[in-house]
mmCIF file of C-alpha atoms in Angstrom:
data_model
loop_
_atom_site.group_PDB
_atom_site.id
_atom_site.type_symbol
_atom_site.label_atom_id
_atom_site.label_comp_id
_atom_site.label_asym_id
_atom_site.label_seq_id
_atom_site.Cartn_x
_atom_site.Cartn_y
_atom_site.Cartn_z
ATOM 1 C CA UNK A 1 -6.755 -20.958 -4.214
ATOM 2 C CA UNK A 2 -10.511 -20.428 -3.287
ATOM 3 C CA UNK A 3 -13.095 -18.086 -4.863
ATOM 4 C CA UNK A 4 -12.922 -16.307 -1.499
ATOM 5 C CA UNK A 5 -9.012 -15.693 -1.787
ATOM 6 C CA UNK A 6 -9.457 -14.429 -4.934
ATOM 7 C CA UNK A 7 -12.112 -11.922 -4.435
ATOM 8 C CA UNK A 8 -9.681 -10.749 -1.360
ATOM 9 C CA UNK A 9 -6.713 -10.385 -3.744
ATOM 10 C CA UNK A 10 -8.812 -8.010 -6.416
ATOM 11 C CA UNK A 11 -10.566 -6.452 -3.874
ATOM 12 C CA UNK A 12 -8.111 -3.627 -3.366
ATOM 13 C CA UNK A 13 -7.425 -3.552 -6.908
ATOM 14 C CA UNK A 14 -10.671 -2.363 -7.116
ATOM 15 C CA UNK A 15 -10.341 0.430 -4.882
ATOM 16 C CA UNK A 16 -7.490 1.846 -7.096
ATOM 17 C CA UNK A 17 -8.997 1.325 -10.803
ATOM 18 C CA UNK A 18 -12.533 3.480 -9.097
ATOM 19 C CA UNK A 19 -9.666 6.011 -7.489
ATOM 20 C CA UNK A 20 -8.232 6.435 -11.034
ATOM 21 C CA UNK A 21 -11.780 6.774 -12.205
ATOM 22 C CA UNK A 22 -11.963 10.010 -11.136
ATOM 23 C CA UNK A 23 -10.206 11.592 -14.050
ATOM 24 C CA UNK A 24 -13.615 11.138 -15.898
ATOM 25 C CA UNK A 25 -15.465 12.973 -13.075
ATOM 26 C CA UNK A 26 -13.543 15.525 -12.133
ATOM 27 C CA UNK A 27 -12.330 18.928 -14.072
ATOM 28 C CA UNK A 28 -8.790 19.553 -12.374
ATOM 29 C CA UNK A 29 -6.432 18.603 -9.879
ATOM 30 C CA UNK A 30 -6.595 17.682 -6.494
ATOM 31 C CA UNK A 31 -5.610 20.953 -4.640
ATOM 32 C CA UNK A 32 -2.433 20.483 -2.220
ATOM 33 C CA UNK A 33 -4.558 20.607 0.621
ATOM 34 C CA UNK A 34 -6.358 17.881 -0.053
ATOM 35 C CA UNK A 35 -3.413 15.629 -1.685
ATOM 36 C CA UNK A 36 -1.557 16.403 2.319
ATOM 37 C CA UNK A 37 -5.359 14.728 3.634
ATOM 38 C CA UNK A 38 -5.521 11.974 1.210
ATOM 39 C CA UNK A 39 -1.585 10.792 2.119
ATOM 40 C CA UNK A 40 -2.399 11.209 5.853
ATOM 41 C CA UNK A 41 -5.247 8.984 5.747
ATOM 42 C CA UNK A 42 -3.438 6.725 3.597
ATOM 43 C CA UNK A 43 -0.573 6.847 6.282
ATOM 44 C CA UNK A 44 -2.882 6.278 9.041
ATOM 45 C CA UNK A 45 -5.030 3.171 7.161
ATOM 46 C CA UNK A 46 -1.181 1.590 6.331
ATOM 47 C CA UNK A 47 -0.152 2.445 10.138
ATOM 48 C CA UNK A 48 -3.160 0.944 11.987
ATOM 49 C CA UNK A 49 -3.492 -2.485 9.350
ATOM 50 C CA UNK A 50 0.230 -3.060 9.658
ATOM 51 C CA UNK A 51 -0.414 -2.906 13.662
ATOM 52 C CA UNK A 52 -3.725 -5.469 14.239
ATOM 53 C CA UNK A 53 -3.637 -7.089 10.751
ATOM 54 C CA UNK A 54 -0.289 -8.401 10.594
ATOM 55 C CA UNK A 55 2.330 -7.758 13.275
ATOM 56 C CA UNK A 56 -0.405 -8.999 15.945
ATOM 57 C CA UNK A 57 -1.200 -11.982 14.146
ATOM 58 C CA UNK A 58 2.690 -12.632 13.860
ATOM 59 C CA UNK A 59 3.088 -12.559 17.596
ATOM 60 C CA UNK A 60 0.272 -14.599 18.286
ATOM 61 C CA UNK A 61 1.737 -17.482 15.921
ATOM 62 C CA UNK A 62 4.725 -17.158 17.668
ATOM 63 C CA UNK A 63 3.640 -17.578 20.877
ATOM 64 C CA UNK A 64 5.267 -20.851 21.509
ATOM 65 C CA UNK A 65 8.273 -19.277 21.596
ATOM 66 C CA UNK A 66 7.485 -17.964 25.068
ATOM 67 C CA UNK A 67 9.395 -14.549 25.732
ATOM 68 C CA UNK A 68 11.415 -14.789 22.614
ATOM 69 C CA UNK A 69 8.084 -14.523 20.557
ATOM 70 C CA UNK A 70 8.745 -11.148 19.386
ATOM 71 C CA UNK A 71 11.567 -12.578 17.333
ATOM 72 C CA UNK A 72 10.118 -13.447 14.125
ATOM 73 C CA UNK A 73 8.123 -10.133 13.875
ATOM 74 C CA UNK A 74 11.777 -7.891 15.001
ATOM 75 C CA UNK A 75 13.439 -10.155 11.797
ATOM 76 C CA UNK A 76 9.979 -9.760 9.091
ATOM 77 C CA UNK A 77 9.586 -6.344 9.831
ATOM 78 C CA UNK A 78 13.382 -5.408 9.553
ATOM 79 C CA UNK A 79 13.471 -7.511 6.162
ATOM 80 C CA UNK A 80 10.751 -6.313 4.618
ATOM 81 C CA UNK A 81 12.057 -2.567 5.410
ATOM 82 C CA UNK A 82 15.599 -3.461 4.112
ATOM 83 C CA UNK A 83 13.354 -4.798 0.644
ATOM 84 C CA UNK A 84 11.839 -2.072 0.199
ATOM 85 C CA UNK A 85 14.646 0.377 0.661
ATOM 86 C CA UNK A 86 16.683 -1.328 -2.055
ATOM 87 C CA UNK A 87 13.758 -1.538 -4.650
ATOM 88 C CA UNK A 88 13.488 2.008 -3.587
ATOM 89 C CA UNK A 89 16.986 2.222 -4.388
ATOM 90 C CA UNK A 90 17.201 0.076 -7.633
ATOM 91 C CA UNK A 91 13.773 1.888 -9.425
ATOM 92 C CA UNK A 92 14.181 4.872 -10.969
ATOM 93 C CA UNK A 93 10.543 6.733 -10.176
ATOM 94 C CA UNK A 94 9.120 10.712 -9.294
ATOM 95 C CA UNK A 95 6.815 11.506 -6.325
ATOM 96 C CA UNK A 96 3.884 13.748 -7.665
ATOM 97 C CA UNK A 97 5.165 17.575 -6.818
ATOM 98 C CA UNK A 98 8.630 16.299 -5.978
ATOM 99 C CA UNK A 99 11.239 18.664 -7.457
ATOM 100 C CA UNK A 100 13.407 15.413 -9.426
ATOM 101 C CA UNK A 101 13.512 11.928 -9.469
ATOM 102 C CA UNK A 102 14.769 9.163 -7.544
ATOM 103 C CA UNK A 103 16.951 5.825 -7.737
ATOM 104 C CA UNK A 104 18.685 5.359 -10.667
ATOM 105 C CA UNK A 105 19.474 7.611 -13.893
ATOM 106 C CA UNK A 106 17.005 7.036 -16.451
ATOM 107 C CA UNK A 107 15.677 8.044 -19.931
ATOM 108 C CA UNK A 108 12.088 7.066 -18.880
ATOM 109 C CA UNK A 109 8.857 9.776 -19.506
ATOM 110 C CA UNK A 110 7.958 11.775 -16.069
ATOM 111 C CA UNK A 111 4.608 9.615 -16.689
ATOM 112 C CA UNK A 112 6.065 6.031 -16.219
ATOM 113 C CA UNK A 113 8.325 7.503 -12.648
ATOM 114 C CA UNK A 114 5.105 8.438 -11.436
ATOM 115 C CA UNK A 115 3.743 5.109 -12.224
ATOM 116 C CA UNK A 116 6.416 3.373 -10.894
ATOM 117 C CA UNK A 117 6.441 5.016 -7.564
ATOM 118 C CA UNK A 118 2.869 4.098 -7.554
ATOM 119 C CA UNK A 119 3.337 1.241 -7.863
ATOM 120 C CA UNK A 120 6.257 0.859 -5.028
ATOM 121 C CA UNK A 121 3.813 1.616 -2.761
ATOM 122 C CA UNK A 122 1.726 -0.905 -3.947
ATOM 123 C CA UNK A 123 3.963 -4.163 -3.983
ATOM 124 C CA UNK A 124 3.755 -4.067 0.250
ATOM 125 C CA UNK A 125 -0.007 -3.754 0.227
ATOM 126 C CA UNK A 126 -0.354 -6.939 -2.016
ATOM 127 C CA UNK A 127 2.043 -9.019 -0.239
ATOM 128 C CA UNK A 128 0.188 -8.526 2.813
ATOM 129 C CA UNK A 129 -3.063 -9.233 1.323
ATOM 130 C CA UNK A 130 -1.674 -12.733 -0.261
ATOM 131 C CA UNK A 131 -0.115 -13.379 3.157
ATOM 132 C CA UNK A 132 -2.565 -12.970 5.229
ATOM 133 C CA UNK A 133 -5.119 -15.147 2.822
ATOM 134 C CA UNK A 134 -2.464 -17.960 2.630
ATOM 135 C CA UNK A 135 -3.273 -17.950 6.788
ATOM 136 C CA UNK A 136 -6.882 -18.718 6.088
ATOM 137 C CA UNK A 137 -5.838 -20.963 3.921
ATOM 138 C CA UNK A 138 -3.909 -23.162 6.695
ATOM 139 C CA UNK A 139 -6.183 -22.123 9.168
ATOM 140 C CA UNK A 140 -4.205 -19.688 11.442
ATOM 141 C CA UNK A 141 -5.805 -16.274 10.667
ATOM 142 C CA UNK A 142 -9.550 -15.704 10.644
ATOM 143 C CA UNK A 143 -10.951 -14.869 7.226
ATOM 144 C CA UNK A 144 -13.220 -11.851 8.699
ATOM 145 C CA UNK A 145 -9.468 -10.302 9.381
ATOM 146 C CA UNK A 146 -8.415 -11.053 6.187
ATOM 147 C CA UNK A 147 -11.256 -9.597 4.624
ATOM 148 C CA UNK A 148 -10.943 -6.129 6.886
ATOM 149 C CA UNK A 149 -7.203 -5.955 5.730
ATOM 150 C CA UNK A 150 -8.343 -6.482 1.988
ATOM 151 C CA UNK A 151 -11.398 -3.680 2.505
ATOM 152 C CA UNK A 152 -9.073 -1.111 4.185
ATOM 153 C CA UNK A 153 -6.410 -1.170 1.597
ATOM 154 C CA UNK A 154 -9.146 -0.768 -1.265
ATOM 155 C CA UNK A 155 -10.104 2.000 1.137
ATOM 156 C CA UNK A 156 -6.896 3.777 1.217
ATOM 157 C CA UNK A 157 -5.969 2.783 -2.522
ATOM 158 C CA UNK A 158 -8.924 4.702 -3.722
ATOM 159 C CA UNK A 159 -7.093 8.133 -2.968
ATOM 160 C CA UNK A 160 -3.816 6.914 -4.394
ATOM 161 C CA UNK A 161 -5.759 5.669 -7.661
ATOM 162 C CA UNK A 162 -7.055 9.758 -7.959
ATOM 163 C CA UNK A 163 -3.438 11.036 -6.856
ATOM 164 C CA UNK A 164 -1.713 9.314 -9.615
ATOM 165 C CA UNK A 165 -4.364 9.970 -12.190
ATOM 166 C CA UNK A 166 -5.587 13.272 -11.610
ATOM 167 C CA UNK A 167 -1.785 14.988 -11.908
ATOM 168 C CA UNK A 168 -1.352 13.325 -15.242
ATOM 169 C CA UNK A 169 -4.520 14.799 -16.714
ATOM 170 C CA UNK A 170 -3.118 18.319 -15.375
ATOM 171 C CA UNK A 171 -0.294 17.850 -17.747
ATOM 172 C CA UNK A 172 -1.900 17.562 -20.784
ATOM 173 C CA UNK A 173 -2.320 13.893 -20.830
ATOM 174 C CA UNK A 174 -5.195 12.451 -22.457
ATOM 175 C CA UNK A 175 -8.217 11.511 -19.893
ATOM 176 C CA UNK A 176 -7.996 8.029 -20.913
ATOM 177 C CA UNK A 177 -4.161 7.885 -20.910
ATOM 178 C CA UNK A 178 -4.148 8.879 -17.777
ATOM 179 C CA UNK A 179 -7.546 6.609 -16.432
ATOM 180 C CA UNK A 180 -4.595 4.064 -18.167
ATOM 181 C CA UNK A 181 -1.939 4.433 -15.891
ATOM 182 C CA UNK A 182 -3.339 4.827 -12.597
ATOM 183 C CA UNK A 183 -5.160 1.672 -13.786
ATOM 184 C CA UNK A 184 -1.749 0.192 -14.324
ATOM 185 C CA UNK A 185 0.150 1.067 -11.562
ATOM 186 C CA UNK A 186 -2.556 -1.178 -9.632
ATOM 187 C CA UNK A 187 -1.987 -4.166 -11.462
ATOM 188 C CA UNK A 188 1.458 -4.920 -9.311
ATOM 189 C CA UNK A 189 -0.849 -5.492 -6.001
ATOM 190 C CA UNK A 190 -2.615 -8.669 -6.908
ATOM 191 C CA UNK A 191 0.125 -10.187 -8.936
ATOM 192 C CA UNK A 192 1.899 -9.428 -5.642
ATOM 193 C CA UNK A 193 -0.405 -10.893 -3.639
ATOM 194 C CA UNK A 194 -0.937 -14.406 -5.988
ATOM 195 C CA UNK A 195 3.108 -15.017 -5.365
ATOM 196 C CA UNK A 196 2.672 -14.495 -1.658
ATOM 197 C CA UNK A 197 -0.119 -16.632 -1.224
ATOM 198 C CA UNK A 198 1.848 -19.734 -3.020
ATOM 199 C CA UNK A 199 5.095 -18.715 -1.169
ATOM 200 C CA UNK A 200 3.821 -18.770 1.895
ATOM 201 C CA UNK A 201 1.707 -21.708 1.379
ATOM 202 C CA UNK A 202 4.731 -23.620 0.808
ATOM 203 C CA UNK A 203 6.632 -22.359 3.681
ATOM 204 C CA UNK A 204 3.677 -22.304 6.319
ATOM 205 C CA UNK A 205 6.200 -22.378 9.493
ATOM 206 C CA UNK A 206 7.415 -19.003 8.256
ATOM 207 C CA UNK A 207 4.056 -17.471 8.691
ATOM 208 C CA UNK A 208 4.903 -15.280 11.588
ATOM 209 C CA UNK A 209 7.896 -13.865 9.580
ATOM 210 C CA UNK A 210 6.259 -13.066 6.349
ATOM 211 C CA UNK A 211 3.633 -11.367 8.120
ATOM 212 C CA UNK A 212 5.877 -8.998 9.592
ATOM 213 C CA UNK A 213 7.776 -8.945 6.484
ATOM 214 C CA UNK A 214 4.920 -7.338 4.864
ATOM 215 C CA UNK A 215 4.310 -4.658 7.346
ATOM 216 C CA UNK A 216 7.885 -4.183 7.737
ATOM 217 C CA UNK A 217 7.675 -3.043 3.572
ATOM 218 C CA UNK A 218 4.289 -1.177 4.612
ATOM 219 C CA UNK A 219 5.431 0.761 7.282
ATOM 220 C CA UNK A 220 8.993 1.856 5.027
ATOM 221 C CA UNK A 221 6.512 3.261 2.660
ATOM 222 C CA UNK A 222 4.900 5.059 5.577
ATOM 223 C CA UNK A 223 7.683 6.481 7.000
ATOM 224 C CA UNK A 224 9.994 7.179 3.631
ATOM 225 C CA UNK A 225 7.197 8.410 1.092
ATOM 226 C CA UNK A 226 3.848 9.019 2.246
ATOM 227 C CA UNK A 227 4.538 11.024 5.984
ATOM 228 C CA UNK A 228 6.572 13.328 4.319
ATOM 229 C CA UNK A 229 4.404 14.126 1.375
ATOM 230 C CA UNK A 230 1.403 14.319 3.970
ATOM 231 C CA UNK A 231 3.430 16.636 6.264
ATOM 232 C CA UNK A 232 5.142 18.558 2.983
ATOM 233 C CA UNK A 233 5.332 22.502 3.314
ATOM 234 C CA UNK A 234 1.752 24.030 3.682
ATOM 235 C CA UNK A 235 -1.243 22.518 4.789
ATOM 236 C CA UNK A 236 0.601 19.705 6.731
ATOM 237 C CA UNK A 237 -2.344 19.591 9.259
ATOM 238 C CA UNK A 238 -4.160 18.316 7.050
ATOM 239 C CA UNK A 239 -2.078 15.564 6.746
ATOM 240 C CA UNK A 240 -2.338 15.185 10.472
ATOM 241 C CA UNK A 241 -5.676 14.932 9.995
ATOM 242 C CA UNK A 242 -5.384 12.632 7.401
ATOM 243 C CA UNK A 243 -3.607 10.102 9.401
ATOM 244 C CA UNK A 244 -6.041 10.484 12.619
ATOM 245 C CA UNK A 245 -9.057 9.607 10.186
ATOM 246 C CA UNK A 246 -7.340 6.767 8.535
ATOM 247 C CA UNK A 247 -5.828 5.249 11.323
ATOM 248 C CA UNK A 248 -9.485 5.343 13.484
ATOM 249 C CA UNK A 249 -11.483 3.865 10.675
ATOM 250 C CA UNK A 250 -8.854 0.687 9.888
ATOM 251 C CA UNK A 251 -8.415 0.138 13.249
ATOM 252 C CA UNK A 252 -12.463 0.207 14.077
ATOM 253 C CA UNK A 253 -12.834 -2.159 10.936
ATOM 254 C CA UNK A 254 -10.305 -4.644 12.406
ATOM 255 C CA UNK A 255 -11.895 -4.473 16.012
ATOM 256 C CA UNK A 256 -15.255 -4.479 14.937
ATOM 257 C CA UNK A 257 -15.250 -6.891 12.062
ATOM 258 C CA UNK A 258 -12.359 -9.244 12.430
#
């Protein structure tokens, strides 16, 4: 693995440990308002990377295939949705305001479901960062692309670094503690992203599949978690918002930088 792959892995990594930072800087919670913005833009930045950084890459490596091409992203995308609904499934975990929590019965603390849902959303982001570096690797993806998939998720991971954080301060938790676990639930997205790289490096005809595969997971988080806590019960525009803003900026880093 280059040095270049491995800045790209931590990159977004980064973006969630300075999100989680905030606990030291600010003196309460993120009002609703502004947690229905920051899971719209997140929405949006997961939307519009999932779009030119992976599924368009995936059709272009399987253009050989002549009009059955959009084969391999129909089957990646519908696997890596059908992955992430069973780990969705399997994982007991509790979405910040949500009224109980899903999956499984457990005896875990409220503290460790929040993580874990967290850190759901974050397995996707570092399989498609691992993914698409594994294609610079052999030469099929353009490392400027790679590199605007790897800023945009930091991007969008800063909020969700703050949104796990933040809440856990509110309930009494230490400012540290908390710093601790939004630090944590980070840590999935570039050990993630290390066993995609070597996967796919070893299974480089797949290429156009696992692409998909990891904006198929993306796009399940999209669409199951983050839309609906974006679009939740008052100030839902400004999840709408949200989502306009994120979407324009990932897409005008891909366009103008990759």
């Amino acid at each position: 693995m280059s040095m270049a792959a491995v800045y790209g892995i931590l990159i977004p990594f980064v973006g969630t440990t300075l999100g989680a930072l905030c606990v030291f800087l600010l003196q309460r919670d993120i009002s609703a308002g502004v947690q229905r913005l920051m899971y719209g833009f997140t929405s949006g930045v997961m939307v519009a990377a999932s779009v030119w950084s992976l599924i368009m890459p995936a059709l272009s490596a399987a253009v050989p295939m002549g009009r059955l091409a959009f084969i391999p992203a129909a089957v990646g995308i519908a696997l890596g949705m059908a992955f992430l609904f069973v780990l969705d499934v399997v994982t007991p975990h509790l979405h910040v305001d949500a009224t109980g929590p899903e999956g499984p019965e457990s005896r875990l603390s409220k503290t460790v479901m929040l993580c874990l849902a967290v850190t759901i959303h974050n397995i996707p982001e570092g399989l498609a960062v691992g993914v698409v570096f594994a294609g610079v690797a052999h030469g099929t993806i353009n490392a400027a692309e790679a590199f605007v998939l790897s800023l945009g998720i930091a991007i969008q991971n800063f909020p969700e670094g703050a949104i796990i954080s933040l809440p856990l301060a509110g309930e009494g938790n230490g400012k540290s503690k908390s710093f601790l676990y939004g630090f944590l639930s980070g840590v999935v997205e570039p050990i993630a992203a290390v066993i995609a790289f070597f996967l796919t490096g070893l299974v480089v005809p797949l290429m156009p599949y696992l692409l998909s595969f990891a904006a198929g997971a993306m796009l399940f988080v999209v669409v199951e978690e983050l839309i609906p806590e974006a679009s939740d019960r008052r100030h839902s525009n400004n999840g709408t918002v949200g989502f306009a803003i994120g979407f324009i900026v990932m897409m005008a880093l891909d366009v103008a930088l990759g």
